[in-house]
Amino acid sequence: MVDWNLAVATATRLVRPGPEVSRDEARAVVAELREHARTSERHVREFTRMIEEGAAVHDTPVLVVDRAGWVKANVAGFRELLQPLLGKMQDRRAGAPGGAVLGAVGGKVTGVELGMLLSFLASRVLGQYETFAPVSRDLPGSAGGGRLLLVAPNIVHVERELEVNPHDFRLWVCLHEETHRTQFTAVPWLRDHLEGEIQTFLGATEVDPMTVLERIREAAQSFAGARPDAERGDEGRSFVELVQTPEQREVLGRLTAVMSLLEGHADFVMDGVGPQVVPSVAEIREKFQQRRASGAGRLDAALRKLLGLDAKLRQYRDGERFVRAVVGQVGMDGFNRVWTSPNTLPTKAEIAQPADWVARVHRKGSEESEER
């Protein structure tokens, strides 16, 4: 169904070259990022109080990679995560006339398309906690439990573009990404919960080609203004959202709430720790926010809309507002009840109304204490 090797080859061939640095400069950047990752771990744990001092946790590796390394890591992650869905689609195609030939051709087409998408993203991601990392010979150090990737050339590119202190910026980025690493190492059930939601989402995918084509045609017509979808609010959806089933949209709502929480929490921690350890944090934050808001050229903006990446920007903003409001109302320890179980995660509606989450989770906890 997907020629994964072709996806890697295509992305590696198409990805933009990174900024010009000497061999010595590259080594220095890698060493500094590794050191900042270690430093950030202590800062994040002290600020969030998610991990008690001396508590045993399953640490995951930190890898500093280039753009090609990021591509390989994500292809491996996609392959692991999509395996159940692709197996189902493969079984459906195997019973159709000419299924083997269609599979071979379709796999190469899909591989090229995936490679083109990854080449677009590979020059934009500064760091990523790869939650579903499989064992990889190309990227050692993972045992299938997640790993933190820091994309060195992209970090250097952005720090130069913003004209900020490079040492401060590298630490600032590491604080955000280390927060994600802490979230998953401190909350053992979080990875399995996310994987379960994603598999439910994928399980609801239409595998009948004619049904998929019809949904794509309807989505294309909507974007072209061929029917009055504005009355239903479809003009605010991405292409990806428009080809989803109703069940998938319900799951996506829950996933959006979780991702908003995780991203907003990372931004909140980054801003909370930053003033104590990053001297130029105010300048970095202001310039980076301007960069987020402005985006790039028209093509970049169109791709962001098509893929739904503009939704990720809203996740940072809405999630950070949720965390800030809850911490302001019940303190950090009160906020940390969010990590108790899947039932204490905020809903999409509660992300927008933090007081509703506080009332639900803290009132319930108080009532249970009174009963005991």
mmCIF file of C-alpha atoms in Angstrom:
data_model
loop_
_atom_site.group_PDB
_atom_site.id
_atom_site.type_symbol
_atom_site.label_atom_id
_atom_site.label_comp_id
_atom_site.label_asym_id
_atom_site.label_seq_id
_atom_site.Cartn_x
_atom_site.Cartn_y
_atom_site.Cartn_z
ATOM 1 C CA MET A 1 0.000 0.000 0.000
ATOM 2 C CA VAL A 2 2.912 2.385 0.692
ATOM 3 C CA ASP A 3 6.448 2.114 -0.644
ATOM 4 C CA TRP A 4 8.134 3.342 2.525
ATOM 5 C CA ASN A 5 11.655 3.269 1.070
ATOM 6 C CA LEU A 6 10.498 5.406 -1.829
ATOM 7 C CA ALA A 7 8.896 7.836 0.627
ATOM 8 C CA VAL A 8 12.243 8.273 2.408
ATOM 9 C CA ALA A 9 14.152 8.595 -0.874
ATOM 10 C CA THR A 10 11.684 11.150 -2.249
ATOM 11 C CA ALA A 11 11.688 13.293 0.888
ATOM 12 C CA THR A 12 15.470 13.179 1.186
ATOM 13 C CA ARG A 13 15.861 14.218 -2.436
ATOM 14 C CA LEU A 14 13.340 17.074 -2.271
ATOM 15 C CA VAL A 15 14.025 18.513 1.181
ATOM 16 C CA ARG A 16 15.717 21.891 1.194
ATOM 17 C CA PRO A 17 19.357 22.026 2.252
ATOM 18 C CA GLY A 18 19.954 23.332 5.745
ATOM 19 C CA PRO A 19 21.820 26.544 6.629
ATOM 20 C CA GLU A 20 25.506 26.688 5.831
ATOM 21 C CA VAL A 21 27.642 25.729 8.819
ATOM 22 C CA SER A 22 31.160 24.418 9.111
ATOM 23 C CA ARG A 23 31.876 20.951 10.450
ATOM 24 C CA ASP A 24 33.109 22.441 13.736
ATOM 25 C CA GLU A 25 30.016 24.651 14.035
ATOM 26 C CA ALA A 26 27.748 21.654 13.445
ATOM 27 C CA ARG A 27 29.500 19.649 16.147
ATOM 28 C CA ALA A 28 29.188 22.576 18.567
ATOM 29 C CA VAL A 29 25.452 22.951 17.880
ATOM 30 C CA VAL A 30 24.824 19.236 18.434
ATOM 31 C CA ALA A 31 26.807 19.231 21.680
ATOM 32 C CA GLU A 32 25.000 22.315 22.970
ATOM 33 C CA LEU A 33 21.566 20.915 22.170
ATOM 34 C CA ARG A 34 22.384 17.704 24.016
ATOM 35 C CA GLU A 35 23.565 19.695 27.024
ATOM 36 C CA HIS A 36 20.470 21.922 26.970
ATOM 37 C CA ALA A 37 18.252 18.831 26.793
ATOM 38 C CA ARG A 38 19.863 17.490 29.972
ATOM 39 C CA THR A 39 19.542 20.860 31.705
ATOM 40 C CA SER A 40 15.942 21.287 30.598
ATOM 41 C CA GLU A 41 14.958 17.972 32.139
ATOM 42 C CA ARG A 42 15.741 19.252 35.637
ATOM 43 C CA HIS A 43 14.084 22.642 35.066
ATOM 44 C CA VAL A 44 10.891 21.122 33.662
ATOM 45 C CA ARG A 45 10.540 18.533 36.420
ATOM 46 C CA GLU A 46 11.019 21.134 39.146
ATOM 47 C CA PHE A 47 8.517 23.540 37.601
ATOM 48 C CA THR A 48 5.779 21.051 36.682
ATOM 49 C CA ARG A 49 6.097 18.847 39.794
ATOM 50 C CA MET A 50 4.875 15.955 37.639
ATOM 51 C CA ILE A 51 7.688 13.676 38.843
ATOM 52 C CA GLU A 52 8.579 13.442 42.518
ATOM 53 C CA GLU A 53 12.249 13.716 43.374
ATOM 54 C CA GLY A 54 13.847 10.278 43.372
ATOM 55 C CA ALA A 55 10.872 8.656 41.658
ATOM 56 C CA ALA A 56 11.679 5.952 39.120
ATOM 57 C CA VAL A 57 10.595 6.835 35.581
ATOM 58 C CA HIS A 58 11.149 5.255 32.194
ATOM 59 C CA ASP A 59 13.499 7.743 30.552
ATOM 60 C CA THR A 60 13.528 7.907 26.779
ATOM 61 C CA PRO A 61 16.437 8.902 24.524
ATOM 62 C CA VAL A 62 17.204 12.369 23.159
ATOM 63 C CA LEU A 63 18.511 12.394 19.577
ATOM 64 C CA VAL A 64 19.858 15.386 17.658
ATOM 65 C CA VAL A 65 19.135 14.791 13.973
ATOM 66 C CA ASP A 66 19.319 16.490 10.589
ATOM 67 C CA ARG A 67 16.377 16.825 8.214
ATOM 68 C CA ALA A 68 16.952 13.431 6.617
ATOM 69 C CA GLY A 69 17.112 11.847 10.072
ATOM 70 C CA TRP A 70 13.783 13.438 10.980
ATOM 71 C CA VAL A 71 12.258 12.011 7.796
ATOM 72 C CA LYS A 72 13.513 8.481 8.548
ATOM 73 C CA ALA A 73 12.209 8.659 12.103
ATOM 74 C CA ASN A 74 8.745 9.781 11.029
ATOM 75 C CA VAL A 75 8.441 7.236 8.236
ATOM 76 C CA ALA A 76 9.261 4.540 10.791
ATOM 77 C CA GLY A 77 6.623 5.976 13.135
ATOM 78 C CA PHE A 78 3.981 6.182 10.393
ATOM 79 C CA ARG A 79 4.724 2.621 9.359
ATOM 80 C CA GLU A 80 4.208 1.391 12.908
ATOM 81 C CA LEU A 81 1.041 3.382 13.547
ATOM 82 C CA LEU A 82 -0.667 2.774 10.200
ATOM 83 C CA GLN A 83 0.041 -0.957 10.008
ATOM 84 C CA PRO A 84 -3.470 -2.097 11.109
ATOM 85 C CA LEU A 85 -5.236 0.213 8.635
ATOM 86 C CA LEU A 86 -2.942 -0.627 5.740
ATOM 87 C CA GLY A 87 -3.368 -4.338 6.451
ATOM 88 C CA LYS A 88 -7.135 -3.950 6.216
ATOM 89 C CA MET A 89 -6.857 -2.023 2.956
ATOM 90 C CA GLN A 90 -4.415 -4.597 1.569
ATOM 91 C CA ASP A 91 -6.831 -7.428 2.325
ATOM 92 C CA ARG A 92 -9.645 -5.557 0.585
ATOM 93 C CA ARG A 93 -7.520 -4.911 -2.500
ATOM 94 C CA ALA A 94 -6.160 -8.485 -2.682
ATOM 95 C CA GLY A 95 -9.626 -9.819 -3.486
ATOM 96 C CA ALA A 96 -10.206 -7.365 -6.339
ATOM 97 C CA PRO A 97 -9.303 -8.113 -9.982
ATOM 98 C CA GLY A 98 -5.773 -6.887 -10.700
ATOM 99 C CA GLY A 99 -5.258 -6.145 -7.022
ATOM 100 C CA ALA A 100 -1.578 -7.101 -7.007
ATOM 101 C CA VAL A 101 -0.740 -4.787 -9.908
ATOM 102 C CA LEU A 102 -2.786 -1.944 -8.450
ATOM 103 C CA GLY A 103 -1.049 -2.470 -5.115
ATOM 104 C CA ALA A 104 2.432 -2.216 -6.616
ATOM 105 C CA VAL A 105 1.605 0.922 -8.587
ATOM 106 C CA GLY A 106 -0.441 2.501 -5.821
ATOM 107 C CA GLY A 107 2.283 1.862 -3.265
ATOM 108 C CA LYS A 108 4.788 3.807 -5.324
ATOM 109 C CA VAL A 109 2.381 6.673 -5.925
ATOM 110 C CA THR A 110 1.573 6.874 -2.219
ATOM 111 C CA GLY A 111 5.265 6.638 -1.361
ATOM 112 C CA VAL A 112 6.050 9.617 -3.567
ATOM 113 C CA GLU A 113 3.140 11.625 -2.139
ATOM 114 C CA LEU A 114 4.169 10.881 1.434
ATOM 115 C CA GLY A 115 7.762 11.790 0.581
ATOM 116 C CA MET A 116 6.648 15.148 -0.829
ATOM 117 C CA LEU A 117 4.652 15.890 2.315
ATOM 118 C CA LEU A 118 7.575 14.979 4.584
ATOM 119 C CA SER A 119 9.968 17.111 2.538
ATOM 120 C CA PHE A 120 7.659 20.068 3.188
ATOM 121 C CA LEU A 121 7.538 19.419 6.934
ATOM 122 C CA ALA A 122 11.184 18.401 7.427
ATOM 123 C CA SER A 123 12.476 21.961 7.101
ATOM 124 C CA ARG A 124 9.927 23.379 9.561
ATOM 125 C CA VAL A 125 9.961 21.142 12.644
ATOM 126 C CA LEU A 126 12.303 22.301 15.407
ATOM 127 C CA GLY A 127 11.758 19.346 17.694
ATOM 128 C CA GLN A 128 9.362 16.489 18.246
ATOM 129 C CA TYR A 129 8.625 13.900 20.884
ATOM 130 C CA GLU A 130 8.091 10.834 18.712
ATOM 131 C CA THR A 131 5.556 8.974 20.804
ATOM 132 C CA PHE A 132 5.252 5.815 18.715
ATOM 133 C CA ALA A 133 8.891 5.251 17.848
ATOM 134 C CA PRO A 134 9.744 1.683 16.797
ATOM 135 C CA VAL A 135 13.163 0.089 17.105
ATOM 136 C CA SER A 136 15.340 1.577 14.351
ATOM 137 C CA ARG A 137 18.827 0.725 13.131
ATOM 138 C CA ASP A 138 19.141 4.126 11.459
ATOM 139 C CA LEU A 139 18.203 5.966 14.653
ATOM 140 C CA PRO A 140 19.489 3.879 17.562
ATOM 141 C CA GLY A 141 18.528 4.302 21.158
ATOM 142 C CA SER A 142 14.834 3.554 20.919
ATOM 143 C CA ALA A 143 13.121 0.486 22.293
ATOM 144 C CA GLY A 144 9.682 1.365 20.989
ATOM 145 C CA GLY A 145 8.776 3.644 23.898
ATOM 146 C CA GLY A 146 9.282 7.087 22.396
ATOM 147 C CA ARG A 147 12.219 9.409 21.819
ATOM 148 C CA LEU A 148 12.856 13.129 21.634
ATOM 149 C CA LEU A 149 14.154 14.482 18.327
ATOM 150 C CA LEU A 150 15.845 17.884 18.035
ATOM 151 C CA VAL A 151 16.297 18.981 14.412
ATOM 152 C CA ALA A 152 19.578 20.913 14.521
ATOM 153 C CA PRO A 153 19.549 22.606 11.062
ATOM 154 C CA ASN A 154 16.017 23.921 11.558
ATOM 155 C CA ILE A 155 16.861 25.362 14.969
ATOM 156 C CA VAL A 156 19.912 27.127 13.506
ATOM 157 C CA HIS A 157 17.833 28.398 10.566
ATOM 158 C CA VAL A 158 15.156 29.938 12.784
ATOM 159 C CA GLU A 159 17.558 31.492 15.284
ATOM 160 C CA ARG A 160 19.321 33.210 12.364
ATOM 161 C CA GLU A 161 16.057 34.263 10.764
ATOM 162 C CA LEU A 162 14.816 35.817 14.023
ATOM 163 C CA GLU A 163 18.243 37.302 14.819
ATOM 164 C CA VAL A 164 18.116 36.170 18.436
ATOM 165 C CA ASN A 165 20.778 34.898 20.817
ATOM 166 C CA PRO A 166 21.470 31.379 19.516
ATOM 167 C CA HIS A 167 22.390 29.901 22.913
ATOM 168 C CA ASP A 168 19.231 31.257 24.545
ATOM 169 C CA PHE A 169 17.053 30.133 21.646
ATOM 170 C CA ARG A 170 18.402 26.572 21.736
ATOM 171 C CA LEU A 171 17.674 26.281 25.449
ATOM 172 C CA TRP A 172 14.227 27.803 24.946
ATOM 173 C CA VAL A 173 13.351 25.207 22.288
ATOM 174 C CA CYS A 174 14.657 22.399 24.489
ATOM 175 C CA LEU A 175 12.427 23.512 27.376
ATOM 176 C CA HIS A 176 9.334 23.118 25.184
ATOM 177 C CA GLU A 177 10.328 19.736 23.770
ATOM 178 C CA GLU A 178 11.519 18.389 27.123
ATOM 179 C CA THR A 179 8.088 19.171 28.535
ATOM 180 C CA HIS A 180 6.585 16.753 26.008
ATOM 181 C CA ARG A 181 9.141 14.129 27.000
ATOM 182 C CA THR A 182 8.246 14.634 30.672
ATOM 183 C CA GLN A 183 4.522 14.380 29.918
ATOM 184 C CA PHE A 184 4.910 10.904 28.459
ATOM 185 C CA THR A 185 7.515 9.585 30.893
ATOM 186 C CA ALA A 186 5.586 10.828 33.954
ATOM 187 C CA VAL A 187 2.149 9.647 32.782
ATOM 188 C CA PRO A 188 2.436 5.929 31.908
ATOM 189 C CA TRP A 189 -1.095 5.575 30.486
ATOM 190 C CA LEU A 190 -0.888 8.571 28.138
ATOM 191 C CA ARG A 191 0.859 6.834 25.245
ATOM 192 C CA ASP A 192 -1.547 3.875 25.207
ATOM 193 C CA HIS A 193 -4.537 6.210 25.456
ATOM 194 C CA LEU A 194 -3.386 8.257 22.471
ATOM 195 C CA GLU A 195 -2.620 5.157 20.447
ATOM 196 C CA GLY A 196 -6.069 3.757 21.224
ATOM 197 C CA GLU A 197 -7.761 6.955 20.055
ATOM 198 C CA ILE A 198 -5.685 7.052 16.874
ATOM 199 C CA GLN A 199 -6.444 3.410 16.091
ATOM 200 C CA THR A 200 -10.145 4.103 16.618
ATOM 201 C CA PHE A 201 -9.824 7.025 14.218
ATOM 202 C CA LEU A 202 -8.036 4.895 11.624
ATOM 203 C CA GLY A 203 -10.460 2.016 12.126
ATOM 204 C CA ALA A 204 -13.311 4.287 11.036
ATOM 205 C CA THR A 205 -11.557 5.077 7.761
ATOM 206 C CA GLU A 206 -13.522 4.228 4.641
ATOM 207 C CA VAL A 207 -11.628 1.519 2.764
ATOM 208 C CA ASP A 208 -13.941 1.366 -0.242
ATOM 209 C CA PRO A 209 -12.168 3.321 -3.030
ATOM 210 C CA MET A 210 -15.404 4.658 -4.531
ATOM 211 C CA THR A 211 -16.536 5.982 -1.153
ATOM 212 C CA VAL A 212 -13.185 7.704 -0.602
ATOM 213 C CA LEU A 213 -13.267 9.225 -4.105
ATOM 214 C CA GLU A 214 -16.801 10.520 -3.524
ATOM 215 C CA ARG A 215 -15.793 12.175 -0.258
ATOM 216 C CA ILE A 216 -12.754 13.759 -1.931
ATOM 217 C CA ARG A 217 -14.946 15.020 -4.791
ATOM 218 C CA GLU A 218 -17.402 16.563 -2.326
ATOM 219 C CA ALA A 219 -14.571 18.175 -0.380
ATOM 220 C CA ALA A 220 -13.054 19.600 -3.563
ATOM 221 C CA GLN A 221 -16.425 21.042 -4.579
ATOM 222 C CA SER A 222 -16.781 22.597 -1.159
ATOM 223 C CA PHE A 223 -13.433 24.348 -1.449
ATOM 224 C CA ALA A 224 -14.301 25.503 -4.973
ATOM 225 C CA GLY A 225 -17.555 27.030 -3.739
ATOM 226 C CA ALA A 226 -19.708 24.641 -5.775
ATOM 227 C CA ARG A 227 -22.247 24.284 -2.988
ATOM 228 C CA PRO A 228 -23.288 26.496 -0.016
ATOM 229 C CA ASP A 229 -21.257 24.741 2.688
ATOM 230 C CA ALA A 230 -20.717 28.062 4.444
ATOM 231 C CA GLU A 231 -24.114 27.592 6.025
ATOM 232 C CA ARG A 232 -22.830 24.398 7.667
ATOM 233 C CA GLY A 233 -19.491 25.883 8.696
ATOM 234 C CA ASP A 234 -17.423 23.738 6.294
ATOM 235 C CA GLU A 235 -15.488 26.766 5.092
ATOM 236 C CA GLY A 236 -13.502 26.629 8.335
ATOM 237 C CA ARG A 237 -12.423 23.023 7.887
ATOM 238 C CA SER A 238 -9.288 21.717 6.256
ATOM 239 C CA PHE A 239 -9.351 19.310 3.330
ATOM 240 C CA VAL A 240 -8.282 16.551 5.710
ATOM 241 C CA GLU A 241 -11.259 17.209 7.987
ATOM 242 C CA LEU A 242 -13.728 17.278 5.119
ATOM 243 C CA VAL A 243 -12.945 13.736 3.976
ATOM 244 C CA GLN A 244 -13.516 12.288 7.443
ATOM 245 C CA THR A 245 -16.496 10.260 8.564
ATOM 246 C CA PRO A 246 -18.751 11.556 11.373
ATOM 247 C CA GLU A 247 -17.245 8.976 13.752
ATOM 248 C CA GLN A 248 -13.766 10.186 12.901
ATOM 249 C CA ARG A 249 -14.747 13.781 13.603
ATOM 250 C CA GLU A 250 -15.928 12.750 17.063
ATOM 251 C CA VAL A 251 -12.609 11.035 17.775
ATOM 252 C CA LEU A 252 -10.747 13.992 16.304
ATOM 253 C CA GLY A 253 -12.495 16.272 18.782
ATOM 254 C CA ARG A 254 -11.074 14.238 21.671
ATOM 255 C CA LEU A 255 -7.629 14.106 20.071
ATOM 256 C CA THR A 256 -7.683 17.849 19.466
ATOM 257 C CA ALA A 257 -8.416 18.454 23.145
ATOM 258 C CA VAL A 258 -5.502 16.234 24.239
ATOM 259 C CA MET A 259 -3.086 17.802 21.767
ATOM 260 C CA SER A 260 -4.178 21.288 22.814
ATOM 261 C CA LEU A 261 -3.468 20.322 26.419
ATOM 262 C CA LEU A 262 -0.017 18.905 25.616
ATOM 263 C CA GLU A 263 1.060 21.787 23.379
ATOM 264 C CA GLY A 264 -0.379 24.472 25.632
ATOM 265 C CA HIS A 265 1.224 22.901 28.696
ATOM 266 C CA ALA A 266 4.609 22.905 26.925
ATOM 267 C CA ASP A 267 4.232 26.593 26.033
ATOM 268 C CA PHE A 268 3.168 27.417 29.592
ATOM 269 C CA VAL A 269 6.169 25.609 31.059
ATOM 270 C CA MET A 270 8.508 27.220 28.553
ATOM 271 C CA ASP A 271 7.244 30.671 29.560
ATOM 272 C CA GLY A 272 7.316 29.791 33.261
ATOM 273 C CA VAL A 273 10.876 28.486 33.309
ATOM 274 C CA GLY A 274 12.227 30.854 30.654
ATOM 275 C CA PRO A 275 12.649 34.079 32.660
ATOM 276 C CA GLN A 276 14.884 32.321 35.207
ATOM 277 C CA VAL A 277 17.200 30.544 32.755
ATOM 278 C CA VAL A 278 16.877 32.259 29.352
ATOM 279 C CA PRO A 279 18.035 35.897 29.626
ATOM 280 C CA SER A 280 16.516 37.050 26.314
ATOM 281 C CA VAL A 281 13.289 35.049 26.619
ATOM 282 C CA ALA A 282 11.009 38.084 26.161
ATOM 283 C CA GLU A 283 12.599 38.998 22.835
ATOM 284 C CA ILE A 284 12.592 35.374 21.650
ATOM 285 C CA ARG A 285 8.950 34.856 22.585
ATOM 286 C CA GLU A 286 7.798 38.040 20.864
ATOM 287 C CA LYS A 287 9.668 37.337 17.630
ATOM 288 C CA PHE A 288 8.663 33.675 17.566
ATOM 289 C CA GLN A 289 4.992 34.527 18.082
ATOM 290 C CA GLN A 290 5.177 36.984 15.197
ATOM 291 C CA ARG A 291 6.716 34.273 13.043
ATOM 292 C CA ARG A 292 3.959 31.814 13.991
ATOM 293 C CA ALA A 293 1.251 34.336 13.197
ATOM 294 C CA SER A 294 2.660 35.542 9.890
ATOM 295 C CA GLY A 295 3.528 32.139 8.407
ATOM 296 C CA ALA A 296 5.366 32.099 5.085
ATOM 297 C CA GLY A 297 4.315 32.667 1.483
ATOM 298 C CA ARG A 298 0.990 31.981 -0.181
ATOM 299 C CA LEU A 299 1.931 28.420 -1.136
ATOM 300 C CA ASP A 300 2.994 27.656 2.427
ATOM 301 C CA ALA A 301 -0.261 29.106 3.768
ATOM 302 C CA ALA A 302 -2.287 27.053 1.286
ATOM 303 C CA LEU A 303 -0.525 23.844 2.288
ATOM 304 C CA ARG A 304 -1.029 24.588 5.958
ATOM 305 C CA LYS A 305 -4.755 25.016 5.362
ATOM 306 C CA LEU A 306 -4.976 21.936 3.152
ATOM 307 C CA LEU A 307 -3.272 19.717 5.720
ATOM 308 C CA GLY A 308 -4.939 21.269 8.744
ATOM 309 C CA LEU A 309 -1.622 22.522 10.136
ATOM 310 C CA ASP A 310 -3.138 25.896 10.960
ATOM 311 C CA ALA A 311 -5.162 24.028 13.597
ATOM 312 C CA LYS A 312 -1.914 23.263 15.407
ATOM 313 C CA LEU A 313 -1.329 26.984 15.938
ATOM 314 C CA ARG A 314 -4.719 27.242 17.593
ATOM 315 C CA GLN A 315 -3.781 24.295 19.812
ATOM 316 C CA TYR A 316 -0.792 26.212 21.194
ATOM 317 C CA ARG A 317 -2.899 29.287 21.890
ATOM 318 C CA ASP A 318 -6.036 27.625 23.255
ATOM 319 C CA GLY A 319 -4.142 25.005 25.254
ATOM 320 C CA GLU A 320 -1.842 27.555 26.864
ATOM 321 C CA ARG A 321 -4.836 29.689 27.824
ATOM 322 C CA PHE A 322 -6.486 26.622 29.411
ATOM 323 C CA VAL A 323 -3.396 25.687 31.449
ATOM 324 C CA ARG A 324 -2.797 29.253 32.588
ATOM 325 C CA ALA A 325 -6.400 29.663 33.711
ATOM 326 C CA VAL A 326 -6.496 26.362 35.618
ATOM 327 C CA VAL A 327 -3.147 26.922 37.350
ATOM 328 C CA GLY A 328 -4.297 30.415 38.277
ATOM 329 C CA GLN A 329 -7.448 29.001 39.849
ATOM 330 C CA VAL A 330 -6.275 25.793 41.584
ATOM 331 C CA GLY A 331 -2.460 25.961 41.460
ATOM 332 C CA MET A 332 0.016 23.596 39.810
ATOM 333 C CA ASP A 333 -0.886 20.611 41.970
ATOM 334 C CA GLY A 334 -4.557 21.182 41.232
ATOM 335 C CA PHE A 335 -3.829 21.367 37.527
ATOM 336 C CA ASN A 336 -1.815 18.142 37.700
ATOM 337 C CA ARG A 337 -5.027 16.239 38.385
ATOM 338 C CA VAL A 338 -5.395 16.372 34.608
ATOM 339 C CA TRP A 339 -2.845 13.533 34.435
ATOM 340 C CA THR A 340 -4.806 11.197 36.761
ATOM 341 C CA SER A 341 -6.610 9.189 34.064
ATOM 342 C CA PRO A 342 -8.232 9.575 30.643
ATOM 343 C CA ASN A 343 -11.418 10.643 32.470
ATOM 344 C CA THR A 344 -9.691 13.747 33.862
ATOM 345 C CA LEU A 345 -8.445 14.965 30.483
ATOM 346 C CA PRO A 346 -10.273 18.087 29.312
ATOM 347 C CA THR A 347 -12.849 17.860 26.567
ATOM 348 C CA LYS A 348 -12.673 20.141 23.548
ATOM 349 C CA ALA A 349 -15.394 22.292 25.113
ATOM 350 C CA GLU A 350 -13.502 22.476 28.433
ATOM 351 C CA ILE A 351 -10.350 23.652 26.650
ATOM 352 C CA ALA A 352 -12.388 26.709 25.684
ATOM 353 C CA GLN A 353 -14.024 26.927 29.150
ATOM 354 C CA PRO A 354 -11.378 26.005 31.775
ATOM 355 C CA ALA A 355 -13.745 26.730 34.665
ATOM 356 C CA ASP A 356 -15.951 23.859 33.495
ATOM 357 C CA TRP A 357 -13.025 21.435 33.788
ATOM 358 C CA VAL A 358 -12.190 22.732 37.281
ATOM 359 C CA ALA A 359 -15.806 22.324 38.363
ATOM 360 C CA ARG A 360 -16.069 18.794 36.959
ATOM 361 C CA VAL A 361 -12.748 17.363 38.162
ATOM 362 C CA HIS A 362 -12.326 19.159 41.471
ATOM 363 C CA ARG A 363 -15.961 18.977 42.512
ATOM 364 C CA LYS A 364 -15.989 15.252 41.796
ATOM 365 C CA GLY A 365 -12.772 14.789 43.757
ATOM 366 C CA SER A 366 -14.179 16.725 46.709
ATOM 367 C CA GLU A 367 -17.416 14.721 46.693
ATOM 368 C CA GLU A 368 -15.509 11.432 46.664
ATOM 369 C CA SER A 369 -13.377 12.605 49.604
ATOM 370 C CA GLU A 370 -16.500 13.535 51.583
ATOM 371 C CA GLU A 371 -18.051 10.111 50.912
ATOM 372 C CA ARG A 372 -14.941 8.380 52.261
#
